[in-house]
Short mmCIF file of C-alpha atoms in Angstrom, two decimals:
data_model
loop_
_atom_site.label_atom_id
_atom_site.label_comp_id
_atom_site.label_asym_id
_atom_site.label_seq_id
_atom_site.Cartn_x
_atom_site.Cartn_y
_atom_site.Cartn_z
CA MET N 17 8.09 -24.90 23.43
CA TYR N 18 11.87 -25.25 22.64
CA ARG N 19 12.41 -21.75 23.98
CA LEU N 20 10.94 -22.58 27.24
CA SER N 21 12.91 -25.77 27.71
CA VAL N 22 15.98 -24.04 26.82
CA THR N 23 15.32 -21.28 29.49
CA LEU N 24 14.58 -24.06 31.96
CA GLY N 25 17.70 -25.89 31.13
CA GLN N 26 19.73 -22.69 31.48
CA PHE N 27 18.15 -22.13 34.77
CA LEU N 28 18.98 -25.65 35.94
CA VAL N 29 22.68 -25.21 35.02
CA PHE N 30 22.99 -22.49 37.64
CA VAL N 31 21.18 -24.80 40.21
CA VAL N 32 23.36 -27.68 39.47
CA PHE N 33 26.48 -25.43 39.77
CA PHE N 34 25.37 -24.26 43.19
CA ALA N 35 24.39 -27.70 44.21
CA ILE N 36 27.87 -29.22 43.37
CA TRP N 37 29.61 -26.41 45.10
CA GLU N 38 27.46 -26.83 48.12
CA LEU N 39 27.96 -30.72 48.14
CA LEU N 40 31.61 -30.54 47.65
CA VAL N 41 32.12 -28.06 50.44
CA ASP N 42 30.12 -30.43 52.70
CA LEU N 43 31.66 -33.67 51.53
CA LEU N 44 35.44 -32.74 51.52
CA HIS N 45 34.94 -30.47 54.60
CA ILE N 46 36.43 -27.49 53.24
CA ARG N 47 36.90 -24.90 55.59
CA PRO N 48 34.76 -21.65 55.24
CA VAL N 49 38.02 -19.56 55.20
CA ILE N 50 38.96 -21.52 51.87
CA LEU N 51 35.55 -21.61 50.34
CA PRO N 52 32.43 -20.90 52.09
CA ALA N 53 29.26 -23.03 50.96
CA PRO N 54 26.82 -20.95 48.94
CA THR N 55 24.12 -21.19 51.74
CA ALA N 56 26.80 -19.70 54.14
CA ILE N 57 27.36 -16.99 51.87
CA ALA N 58 23.50 -16.42 51.53
CA GLU N 59 23.38 -16.16 55.19
CA LYS N 60 26.30 -13.94 55.34
CA ILE N 61 24.55 -11.51 52.75
CA TRP N 62 21.41 -11.33 54.78
CA GLU N 63 23.19 -10.70 58.10
CA ASN N 64 25.22 -7.84 56.62
CA ARG N 65 22.55 -6.52 54.41
CA ALA N 66 22.68 -3.04 55.81
CA LEU N 67 26.48 -2.89 55.51
CA LEU N 68 26.48 -4.22 51.98
CA LEU N 69 23.77 -1.89 50.82
CA LYS N 70 25.49 1.09 52.30
CA GLU N 71 28.80 0.13 50.62
CA SER N 72 27.19 -0.36 47.34
CA TRP N 73 26.47 3.26 47.05
CA PRO N 74 30.01 4.60 46.58
CA THR N 75 30.79 1.82 44.22
CA PHE N 76 27.41 2.49 42.23
CA ALA N 77 28.55 6.27 42.30
CA ALA N 78 32.11 5.49 40.96
CA ILE N 79 30.85 3.27 38.28
CA SER N 80 28.11 5.50 37.08
CA LEU N 81 30.18 8.89 37.14
CA GLY N 82 33.03 7.09 35.49
CA PHE N 83 30.97 5.52 32.91
CA ILE N 84 29.13 8.62 32.05
CA ALA N 85 32.43 10.60 31.82
CA ALA N 86 33.66 7.81 29.43
CA VAL N 87 30.38 8.08 27.25
CA VAL N 88 30.33 11.71 26.86
CA SER N 89 34.12 12.32 26.35
CA GLY N 90 34.20 9.16 24.02
CA PHE N 91 31.25 10.11 22.06
CA LEU N 92 32.50 13.71 21.26
CA LEU N 93 36.02 12.43 20.29
CA ALA N 94 34.39 9.86 18.12
CA VAL N 95 32.54 12.54 16.27
CA GLY N 96 35.84 14.57 15.93
CA ILE N 97 37.44 11.55 14.54
CA ALA N 98 34.55 10.73 12.07
CA TYR N 99 34.33 14.23 10.65
CA SER N 100 37.78 15.74 10.77
CA ARG N 101 40.45 14.17 8.89
CA ILE N 102 43.15 16.05 11.16
CA VAL N 103 41.66 14.66 14.43
CA ARG N 104 41.48 11.40 12.95
CA ASP N 105 44.93 11.12 11.56
CA LEU N 106 46.33 12.50 14.91
CA THR N 107 44.48 10.75 17.43
CA TYR N 108 43.89 7.17 16.05
CA PRO N 109 47.39 5.87 16.19
CA PHE N 110 47.67 6.97 19.82
CA LEU N 111 44.31 5.47 20.68
CA ILE N 112 45.00 2.17 19.34
CA ALA N 113 48.14 2.13 21.18
CA ALA N 114 46.56 3.37 24.48
CA GLN N 115 43.92 0.78 24.02
CA ILE N 116 46.37 -2.10 24.22
CA LEU N 117 47.96 -0.78 27.43
CA PRO N 118 46.86 -2.48 30.71
CA LYS N 119 45.20 0.71 32.14
CA ILE N 120 44.43 -1.03 35.51
CA ALA N 121 48.32 -0.91 36.13
CA PHE N 122 47.95 2.77 36.41
CA ALA N 123 45.56 2.57 39.51
CA PRO N 124 48.40 3.00 42.35
CA LEU N 125 49.55 5.93 40.26
CA PHE N 126 46.11 7.67 40.43
CA LEU N 127 46.24 7.25 44.18
CA ILE N 128 49.42 9.61 44.17
CA TRP N 129 47.61 12.06 41.68
CA PHE N 130 44.00 12.13 42.94
CA GLY N 131 44.44 11.10 46.52
CA PHE N 132 42.03 8.86 48.41
CA GLY N 133 38.30 8.57 47.67
CA LEU N 134 36.00 8.95 44.85
CA THR N 135 38.17 10.58 42.33
CA PRO N 136 40.63 8.01 41.54
CA LYS N 137 38.07 5.35 41.25
CA ILE N 138 35.93 7.59 38.68
CA VAL N 139 39.27 8.22 36.72
CA ILE N 140 40.14 4.62 36.58
CA ALA N 141 36.54 3.63 35.63
CA ALA N 142 36.38 6.32 33.04
CA LEU N 143 39.67 5.62 31.60
CA ILE N 144 39.22 1.95 30.83
CA ALA N 145 35.47 2.39 29.72
CA PHE N 146 36.58 5.22 27.28
CA PHE N 147 38.33 3.33 24.51
CA PRO N 148 35.63 1.00 23.30
CA ILE N 149 33.32 3.93 23.17
CA VAL N 150 35.54 6.15 20.79
CA ILE N 151 36.52 3.29 18.62
CA ASN N 152 33.12 1.76 18.11
CA THR N 153 31.30 4.98 17.80
CA ALA N 154 33.88 6.44 15.20
CA LYS N 155 33.58 2.97 13.39
CA GLY N 156 29.70 3.49 13.42
CA LEU N 157 29.66 7.13 12.24
CA THR N 158 32.37 6.23 9.48
CA SER N 159 30.53 3.13 8.08
CA VAL N 160 27.38 4.99 7.00
CA ASP N 161 26.56 4.08 3.48
CA LYS N 162 27.93 6.84 1.26
CA GLU N 163 25.18 6.60 -1.37
CA LEU N 164 22.70 7.22 1.56
CA LEU N 165 24.59 10.58 2.35
CA GLN N 166 24.73 11.56 -1.32
CA TYR N 167 21.01 10.89 -1.39
CA MET N 168 20.58 13.41 1.52
CA ASP N 169 22.79 15.76 -0.53
CA SER N 170 20.49 15.49 -3.53
CA LEU N 171 17.59 16.60 -1.34
CA GLY N 172 19.59 19.72 -0.22
CA SER N 173 20.06 18.22 3.45
CA SER N 174 22.17 20.01 5.93
CA GLY N 175 25.05 18.64 7.48
CA TRP N 176 23.13 18.66 10.92
CA GLU N 177 20.24 16.83 9.27
CA LYS N 178 22.53 14.17 7.65
CA PHE N 179 23.94 13.53 11.46
CA THR N 180 20.76 13.38 13.08
CA LYS N 181 18.53 11.52 10.51
CA ILE N 182 21.39 9.24 8.95
CA SER N 183 24.53 8.83 10.72
CA LEU N 184 23.47 8.83 14.34
CA PRO N 185 20.73 6.26 13.92
CA TRP N 186 23.19 4.26 11.79
CA ALA N 187 25.81 4.34 14.40
CA LEU N 188 23.56 3.40 17.48
CA PRO N 189 23.83 -0.39 17.18
CA TYR N 190 27.71 0.19 17.45
CA ILE N 191 27.35 2.53 20.30
CA PHE N 192 25.21 0.14 22.06
CA ALA N 193 27.47 -2.56 21.54
CA ALA N 194 30.21 -0.24 23.12
CA LEU N 195 28.07 0.78 25.98
CA LYS N 196 27.71 -2.85 27.01
CA ILE N 197 31.38 -3.41 26.85
CA SER N 198 32.15 -0.33 28.71
CA ILE N 199 29.75 -0.63 31.54
CA THR N 200 31.33 -3.89 32.52
CA LEU N 201 34.87 -2.36 32.15
CA ALA N 202 33.84 0.57 34.29
CA ILE N 203 32.85 -1.81 37.14
CA VAL N 204 36.24 -3.50 36.98
CA GLY N 205 37.76 -0.03 37.11
CA ALA N 206 35.76 1.22 40.04
CA VAL N 207 36.52 -2.09 41.93
CA VAL N 208 40.21 -1.83 41.32
CA GLY N 209 39.96 1.73 42.37
CA GLU N 210 38.61 0.70 45.55
CA PHE N 211 41.22 -1.86 45.98
CA VAL N 212 43.85 0.58 46.16
CA ALA N 213 42.72 3.98 47.00
CA ALA N 214 39.45 3.95 49.00
CA GLY N 215 38.05 3.51 52.54
CA GLU N 216 34.52 2.55 51.31
CA GLY N 217 32.70 0.67 48.89
CA LEU N 218 32.41 -2.88 47.74
CA GLY N 219 35.77 -3.24 46.50
CA TYR N 220 37.04 -1.93 49.90
CA VAL N 221 35.05 -4.53 51.78
CA ILE N 222 36.33 -7.24 49.60
CA ASN N 223 39.90 -6.14 50.17
CA SER N 224 39.79 -5.61 53.96
CA SER N 225 37.70 -8.88 54.54
CA ASN N 226 40.57 -10.46 52.59
CA ILE N 227 43.11 -9.07 55.02
CA THR N 228 41.07 -10.39 58.07
CA LEU N 229 40.55 -13.71 56.41
CA ASN N 230 36.80 -13.07 56.61
CA THR N 231 36.23 -15.18 53.52
CA GLU N 232 32.39 -15.45 53.85
CA LEU N 233 32.18 -11.73 53.94
CA MET N 234 34.44 -11.32 50.99
CA PHE N 235 32.23 -13.63 49.03
CA ALA N 236 29.15 -11.63 50.05
CA ALA N 237 30.53 -8.53 48.78
CA ILE N 238 31.50 -10.26 45.64
CA VAL N 239 28.06 -11.44 45.11
CA THR N 240 26.71 -8.01 45.90
CA MET N 241 29.14 -6.57 43.30
CA SER N 242 28.00 -8.98 40.75
CA VAL N 243 24.20 -8.34 41.20
CA LEU N 244 25.10 -4.62 40.87
CA GLY N 245 26.91 -5.15 37.74
CA ILE N 246 24.30 -7.28 36.20
CA LEU N 247 21.57 -4.68 37.12
CA MET N 248 23.54 -1.87 35.52
CA TYR N 249 24.13 -4.07 32.39
CA LEU N 250 20.61 -4.82 32.15
CA ALA N 251 19.66 -1.14 32.28
CA ILE N 252 21.86 -0.63 29.17
CA VAL N 253 20.02 -3.65 27.41
CA LEU N 254 16.56 -2.06 28.32
CA LEU N 255 17.64 1.17 26.99
CA GLU N 256 18.82 -0.50 23.76
CA ARG N 257 15.47 -2.10 23.36
CA TYR N 258 13.77 0.97 23.89
CA MET N 259 15.89 3.22 21.57
CA LEU N 260 16.60 0.70 18.67
CA PRO N 261 13.41 0.05 16.73
CA GLN N 262 12.82 -3.59 15.92
CA GLY N 263 14.16 -3.06 12.46
CA GLN N 264 17.69 -2.36 13.85
CA LEU N 265 17.61 -4.85 16.79
CA GLU N 266 16.80 -7.75 14.57
CA ASP N 267 19.33 -7.48 12.02
CA SER N 268 22.10 -6.04 14.15
CA GLY N 269 24.54 -6.53 11.36
CA HIS N 270 24.08 -3.57 8.97
CA SER N 271 22.54 -4.06 5.49
CA THR N 272 20.71 -1.23 3.80
CA MET N 273 18.32 -3.01 1.47
CA MET Q 28 5.32 22.65 -7.21
CA GLY Q 29 5.85 24.39 -10.60
CA LYS Q 30 5.70 22.53 -13.84
CA ALA Q 31 8.72 20.59 -14.55
CA PRO Q 32 11.28 22.49 -16.83
CA ARG Q 33 12.80 21.95 -19.96
CA ILE Q 34 16.27 20.47 -19.32
CA THR Q 35 19.10 21.06 -21.40
CA ILE Q 36 22.35 19.21 -20.84
CA GLU Q 37 25.16 21.10 -22.48
CA ASP Q 38 28.57 19.85 -23.34
CA LEU Q 39 28.65 18.25 -19.90
CA SER Q 40 32.04 16.68 -18.80
CA LEU Q 41 33.34 15.36 -15.50
CA ALA Q 42 37.05 14.28 -15.07
CA PHE Q 43 38.18 12.73 -11.83
CA ARG Q 44 41.67 12.93 -10.77
CA THR Q 45 43.23 9.50 -10.15
CA GLY Q 46 46.49 8.24 -9.18
CA THR Q 47 47.26 7.46 -12.82
CA GLY Q 48 46.15 10.73 -14.27
CA PRO Q 49 42.79 12.25 -14.85
CA PHE Q 50 39.87 9.78 -15.75
CA VAL Q 51 37.24 11.29 -18.05
CA ALA Q 52 34.06 9.74 -16.77
CA LEU Q 53 31.77 12.01 -19.26
CA ASP Q 54 32.93 13.69 -22.26
CA ARG Q 55 30.87 16.51 -23.81
CA VAL Q 56 27.33 14.98 -23.34
CA SER Q 57 24.46 17.02 -24.76
CA PHE Q 58 20.86 16.30 -25.07
CA ASP Q 59 17.46 17.81 -24.35
CA ILE Q 60 14.65 16.53 -22.17
CA ALA Q 61 11.17 17.68 -22.76
CA PRO Q 62 9.26 18.55 -19.77
CA GLY Q 63 7.43 15.81 -18.11
CA SER Q 64 9.05 13.28 -20.51
CA PHE Q 65 10.47 9.92 -20.02
CA VAL Q 66 14.13 9.51 -20.99
CA SER Q 67 16.11 6.54 -20.76
CA VAL Q 68 19.97 6.24 -20.90
CA VAL Q 69 21.48 3.04 -22.11
CA GLY Q 70 24.98 2.14 -22.22
CA PRO Q 71 27.73 -0.44 -21.14
CA SER Q 72 29.03 -0.41 -17.82
CA GLY Q 73 31.62 2.43 -17.18
CA CYS Q 74 29.96 4.86 -19.69
CA GLY Q 75 29.31 7.23 -16.98
CA LYS Q 76 25.39 6.91 -16.72
CA SER Q 77 25.45 6.92 -12.84
CA THR Q 78 27.91 10.07 -12.94
CA LEU Q 79 25.34 11.77 -15.21
CA LEU Q 80 22.71 11.35 -12.54
CA LYS Q 81 25.04 12.50 -9.87
CA LEU Q 82 25.54 15.86 -11.96
CA LEU Q 83 21.81 16.20 -12.53
CA SER Q 84 21.15 15.77 -8.73
CA GLY Q 85 23.67 18.24 -7.51
CA VAL Q 86 25.85 15.72 -5.82
CA TYR Q 87 28.89 16.35 -8.13
CA SER Q 88 29.77 19.63 -10.21
CA PRO Q 89 30.76 19.15 -13.69
CA THR Q 90 34.30 19.85 -14.83
CA SER Q 91 32.93 21.79 -17.90
CA GLY Q 92 29.59 22.31 -19.49
CA ARG Q 93 26.18 23.43 -18.12
CA ILE Q 94 22.69 22.22 -17.06
CA LEU Q 95 19.93 24.47 -18.02
CA PHE Q 96 16.36 24.71 -16.95
CA ASP Q 97 14.08 26.55 -19.37
CA GLY Q 98 17.16 27.80 -20.87
CA LYS Q 99 18.70 29.05 -17.60
CA PRO Q 100 21.91 27.62 -16.11
CA VAL Q 101 21.48 26.04 -12.76
CA GLU Q 102 23.98 25.78 -10.29
CA LYS Q 103 24.67 22.55 -8.09
CA GLU Q 104 22.95 24.00 -4.97
CA ARG Q 105 19.82 24.89 -6.76
CA LEU Q 106 19.47 21.29 -8.22
CA GLN Q 107 19.52 20.03 -4.77
CA GLY Q 108 15.94 19.44 -3.42
CA GLN Q 109 14.54 19.52 -7.02
CA VAL Q 110 15.31 15.82 -7.87
CA GLY Q 111 14.02 12.50 -6.63
CA TYR Q 112 16.48 9.66 -6.67
CA VAL Q 113 15.93 5.86 -6.97
CA PHE Q 114 18.95 3.52 -6.94
CA GLN Q 115 19.44 -0.04 -7.81
CA ARG Q 116 19.36 -0.71 -4.20
CA ALA Q 117 16.23 0.52 -2.44
CA LEU Q 118 18.63 2.35 0.15
CA LEU Q 119 15.99 2.42 2.71
CA LEU Q 120 16.51 3.35 6.39
CA PRO Q 121 16.47 0.14 8.22
CA TRP Q 122 15.37 1.79 11.47
CA ARG Q 123 12.45 3.52 9.69
CA THR Q 124 9.01 1.93 8.93
CA ALA Q 125 7.92 2.08 5.25
CA LEU Q 126 5.81 5.04 5.89
CA GLN Q 127 8.63 6.90 7.87
CA ASN Q 128 10.79 6.16 4.97
CA VAL Q 129 8.69 7.68 2.34
CA MET Q 130 8.38 10.90 4.85
CA LEU Q 131 12.18 11.39 4.85
CA THR Q 132 12.33 13.35 1.47
CA MET Q 133 9.55 15.56 2.49
CA GLU Q 134 11.15 16.11 6.07
CA VAL Q 135 14.31 17.21 4.14
CA ALA Q 136 13.12 19.07 1.03
CA ARG Q 137 9.59 20.17 1.92
CA ARG Q 138 10.19 21.87 5.27
CA SER Q 139 6.89 23.99 5.03
CA MET Q 140 4.70 20.75 5.22
CA THR Q 141 3.35 19.86 8.59
CA ARG Q 142 3.89 16.37 9.93
CA ALA Q 143 0.27 15.54 9.17
CA GLN Q 144 0.41 16.59 5.67
CA ARG Q 145 3.85 14.48 5.03
CA GLU Q 146 2.13 11.61 6.65
CA ALA Q 147 -0.95 11.98 4.46
CA GLU Q 148 1.08 12.38 1.37
CA ALA Q 149 3.19 9.48 2.17
CA LEU Q 150 0.26 7.14 2.87
CA LYS Q 151 -1.42 8.26 -0.51
CA TRP Q 152 1.69 7.16 -2.44
CA LEU Q 153 2.10 4.06 -0.81
CA GLU Q 154 -1.62 3.00 -1.57
CA ILE Q 155 -1.15 3.93 -5.07
CA ALA Q 156 1.99 1.72 -5.12
CA GLY Q 157 -0.14 -1.16 -3.86
CA LEU Q 158 1.52 -1.15 -0.25
CA LYS Q 159 -1.61 -0.36 1.75
CA GLY Q 160 -1.35 -2.63 4.82
CA PHE Q 161 2.46 -2.57 4.69
CA GLU Q 162 2.96 1.01 5.96
CA HIS Q 163 4.24 0.06 9.41
CA ARG Q 164 6.62 -2.69 8.32
CA PHE Q 165 10.33 -2.32 8.42
CA PRO Q 166 12.31 -2.80 5.21
CA HIS Q 167 13.72 -6.19 6.34
CA GLU Q 168 10.07 -7.29 6.47
CA LEU Q 169 9.29 -6.46 2.92
CA SER Q 170 10.38 -8.20 -0.39
CA GLY Q 171 12.90 -6.70 -2.74
CA GLY Q 172 10.09 -5.54 -4.98
CA MET Q 173 8.06 -3.87 -2.19
CA GLN Q 174 11.32 -2.41 -0.87
CA GLN Q 175 11.83 -0.81 -4.38
CA ARG Q 176 8.23 0.22 -4.44
CA VAL Q 177 8.73 2.22 -1.17
CA SER Q 178 11.78 3.59 -2.44
CA ILE Q 179 10.12 4.97 -5.72
CA CYS Q 180 7.25 6.27 -3.37
CA ARG Q 181 9.92 8.03 -1.30
CA ALA Q 182 11.39 9.61 -4.39
CA LEU Q 183 7.95 10.98 -5.76
CA ALA Q 184 6.45 11.83 -2.49
CA PHE Q 185 8.09 15.31 -2.28
CA ARG Q 186 6.98 15.99 -5.90
CA PRO Q 187 10.33 16.70 -7.37
CA GLN Q 188 10.54 18.22 -10.89
CA ILE Q 189 12.90 15.46 -12.00
CA LEU Q 190 12.90 11.79 -11.15
CA LEU Q 191 16.38 10.06 -11.55
CA MET Q 192 16.42 6.23 -11.59
CA ASP Q 193 19.80 4.45 -11.70
CA GLU Q 194 19.03 1.04 -12.71
CA PRO Q 195 16.17 0.82 -10.28
CA PHE Q 196 15.04 -2.70 -11.31
CA GLY Q 197 18.47 -4.05 -12.02
CA ALA Q 198 18.41 -6.32 -8.85
CA LEU Q 199 14.87 -7.73 -9.40
CA ASP Q 200 13.75 -10.78 -10.95
CA GLU Q 201 12.13 -10.71 -14.38
CA ILE Q 202 8.50 -11.13 -13.28
CA THR Q 203 8.93 -8.36 -10.56
CA ARG Q 204 10.83 -6.25 -13.06
CA GLU Q 205 7.86 -6.19 -15.43
CA THR Q 206 5.16 -5.41 -13.01
CA LEU Q 207 7.25 -2.66 -11.56
CA GLN Q 208 7.76 -1.18 -15.15
CA ASN Q 209 4.11 -1.00 -15.52
CA GLU Q 210 3.49 0.27 -12.00
CA LEU Q 211 6.22 2.89 -12.63
CA LEU Q 212 4.34 4.22 -15.71
CA GLN Q 213 1.11 4.40 -13.71
CA LEU Q 214 2.70 6.33 -10.85
CA TRP Q 215 4.48 8.62 -13.45
CA GLN Q 216 1.43 9.40 -15.12
CA GLN Q 217 -0.03 11.00 -11.82
CA THR Q 218 2.80 13.37 -11.77
CA GLU Q 219 4.18 16.07 -14.12
CA THR Q 220 7.70 14.82 -13.26
CA THR Q 221 10.44 14.21 -15.95
CA VAL Q 222 12.01 10.89 -15.51
CA VAL Q 223 15.57 10.21 -16.32
CA PHE Q 224 16.10 6.40 -16.36
CA ILE Q 225 19.19 4.57 -16.51
CA THR Q 226 19.23 0.81 -17.48
CA HIS Q 227 21.18 -1.95 -18.90
CA SER Q 228 18.21 -3.53 -20.32
CA ILE Q 229 17.29 -2.57 -24.01
CA PRO Q 230 13.68 -3.64 -23.93
CA GLU Q 231 13.11 -1.86 -20.59
CA ALA Q 232 14.32 1.30 -22.23
CA VAL Q 233 12.20 0.94 -25.19
CA ILE Q 234 9.01 0.14 -23.42
CA LEU Q 235 9.38 2.88 -20.72
CA SER Q 236 10.71 5.87 -22.71
CA GLU Q 237 9.80 8.82 -25.09
CA GLN Q 238 13.63 9.22 -25.73
CA ILE Q 239 16.45 6.94 -25.48
CA VAL Q 240 20.16 8.33 -25.15
CA VAL Q 241 22.49 5.61 -26.28
CA MET Q 242 26.07 6.12 -24.64
CA SER Q 243 29.52 4.51 -25.13
CA ALA Q 244 32.16 3.76 -22.64
CA ARG Q 245 35.50 5.41 -21.76
CA PRO Q 246 35.09 8.17 -22.13
CA GLY Q 247 31.18 8.45 -21.74
CA ARG Q 248 29.89 9.88 -24.87
CA VAL Q 249 26.50 10.04 -26.54
CA VAL Q 250 26.33 7.77 -29.45
CA GLU Q 251 22.79 8.51 -30.50
CA ARG Q 252 19.46 9.99 -29.46
CA ILE Q 253 16.37 7.84 -30.42
CA ASN Q 254 12.67 8.95 -30.40
CA VAL Q 255 10.39 6.07 -29.41
CA PRO Q 256 7.03 6.64 -31.19
CA PHE Q 257 4.83 4.21 -29.46
CA PRO Q 258 1.51 5.57 -28.10
CA ARG Q 259 0.73 5.39 -24.30
CA PRO Q 260 -0.69 3.72 -22.48
CA ARG Q 261 1.81 1.02 -23.54
CA VAL Q 262 0.48 -2.46 -23.06
CA ASP Q 263 2.70 -5.59 -22.66
CA SER Q 264 1.81 -6.46 -26.36
CA VAL Q 265 4.04 -3.72 -27.54
CA ARG Q 266 6.96 -5.91 -26.62
CA GLU Q 267 5.85 -8.30 -29.62
CA HIS Q 268 5.62 -5.38 -32.15
CA PRO Q 269 7.86 -5.64 -35.12
CA ASP Q 270 8.98 -1.78 -34.75
CA PHE Q 271 9.55 -2.54 -31.12
CA VAL Q 272 11.84 -5.45 -31.94
CA GLU Q 273 13.51 -3.51 -34.74
CA MET Q 274 14.10 -0.58 -32.38
CA ALA Q 275 15.69 -2.93 -29.71
CA GLY Q 276 17.84 -4.58 -32.50
CA HIS Q 277 19.15 -1.15 -33.58
CA ILE Q 278 20.20 -0.10 -30.02
CA ARG Q 279 21.84 -3.44 -29.64
CA SER Q 280 23.92 -2.76 -32.76
CA LEU Q 281 24.97 0.61 -31.28
CA LEU Q 282 25.96 -0.95 -27.87
CA HIS Q 283 27.99 -3.95 -29.59
CA PRO Q 284 29.20 -2.44 -32.78
CA ARG Q 285 31.97 -5.05 -33.18
CA ALA Q 286 29.84 -8.07 -32.68
CA HIS Q 287 27.27 -6.64 -35.15
CA ALA Q 288 29.89 -6.20 -37.78
CA ILE Q 289 31.04 -9.83 -37.43
CA ALA Q 290 27.42 -11.09 -37.59
CA ALA Q 291 26.80 -8.88 -40.62
CA GLU Q 292 29.69 -10.48 -42.55
#
């Protein structure tokens, strides 16, 4: 009962937010070029549905490819960090330093290096999505209960078995936490890439309608972008639900009992 | 699985290198374990009891000394896969159900078994341990005592020649502890496994074992080996038997020599 009323209440907060927005725009006679009303934005989205859908594809491609590149390379480096002292000692300080850098600032540089189009977008998305994956996965793999690994040794387990049966499942909650952070970062990266170095995509629509002061279209693209982002985030959450058995979902903090 | 071997521990020493020089965890420890018997090791913290088990399970290599099975020395690698291990913490995998946790040891150490055989074997042990109906529960859905039962099933399910137990009931309340002691004896009687049991509890050592090895701390040394003559099956009333009380008192005096001397004055 409480759950249901909370869900209803959460929904109401959204409704109230948009209602106030709509009302304020109407009462204060705010011009659409400054802030269009939610209904006007909805109308604009409907009018431009074909365009927005078409422009969603390159953005989606940039986010997905950048994210996948970050996950694969980040995972491999994390395994290196977790299992090789040399790799750990050499790369860790660099990684921490690199993580602090505002990687978005490199976007214009990538335009020079990779030209116009899909490549710079993928690179920026991958670059900022990469660090949480490496750091969290490495942390997950190294936080495995040592006694559990000794237990596997006492059974005559191979290193590969220890990895697949113990370390990897142990690290999965950490990895999923990283995936959720990284997918949102990949979205930011792709959009920034489209601001500076693209002739298509939702980021490009936002940027070009900004120049033409078509604020309604800009909002329409922002909303589409947000929906795209939410859907991709939800896909990760669903994957997590599917891959993490109940035992680990419920106590996300690790405790071997 | 062949019959359990006679285990001979011969002058076993282990020193760790530390920042302040070598630390001797075990110093020339020797004793014999009869096949299929139940041996307890008691001693104060830091006497190297757990280190001894890690040597017996092939996790560590000794600095000097040997472990012999039926008179033949065994290397670290050959010990692996022969010993079941139970720790103070149940140390279950939180992402596996009770049944899947019990199957782990067979997956690793008994590769020739089929999945169906592993599952049947695991179900059998869980039933003996009174966990029927809990097979598909995750560890966090089980009580501490139940988790430890699962852990014991996991260790026994692959039919190891030796079962090593490192204060397995130390974290449990007194009532659960006594229940599990009785259950352990029942489980053990279904196997031909030799048990090496580490404990802080003197009565626990006396009620469970055929032989008790008393150790001292820093460095870990054997102080005395005591045979426990009480017949099996041992019932709870043994705990009140005068010989039981006397034996427990003797072990206590070995563990607290100074306190004992003061009391005697």
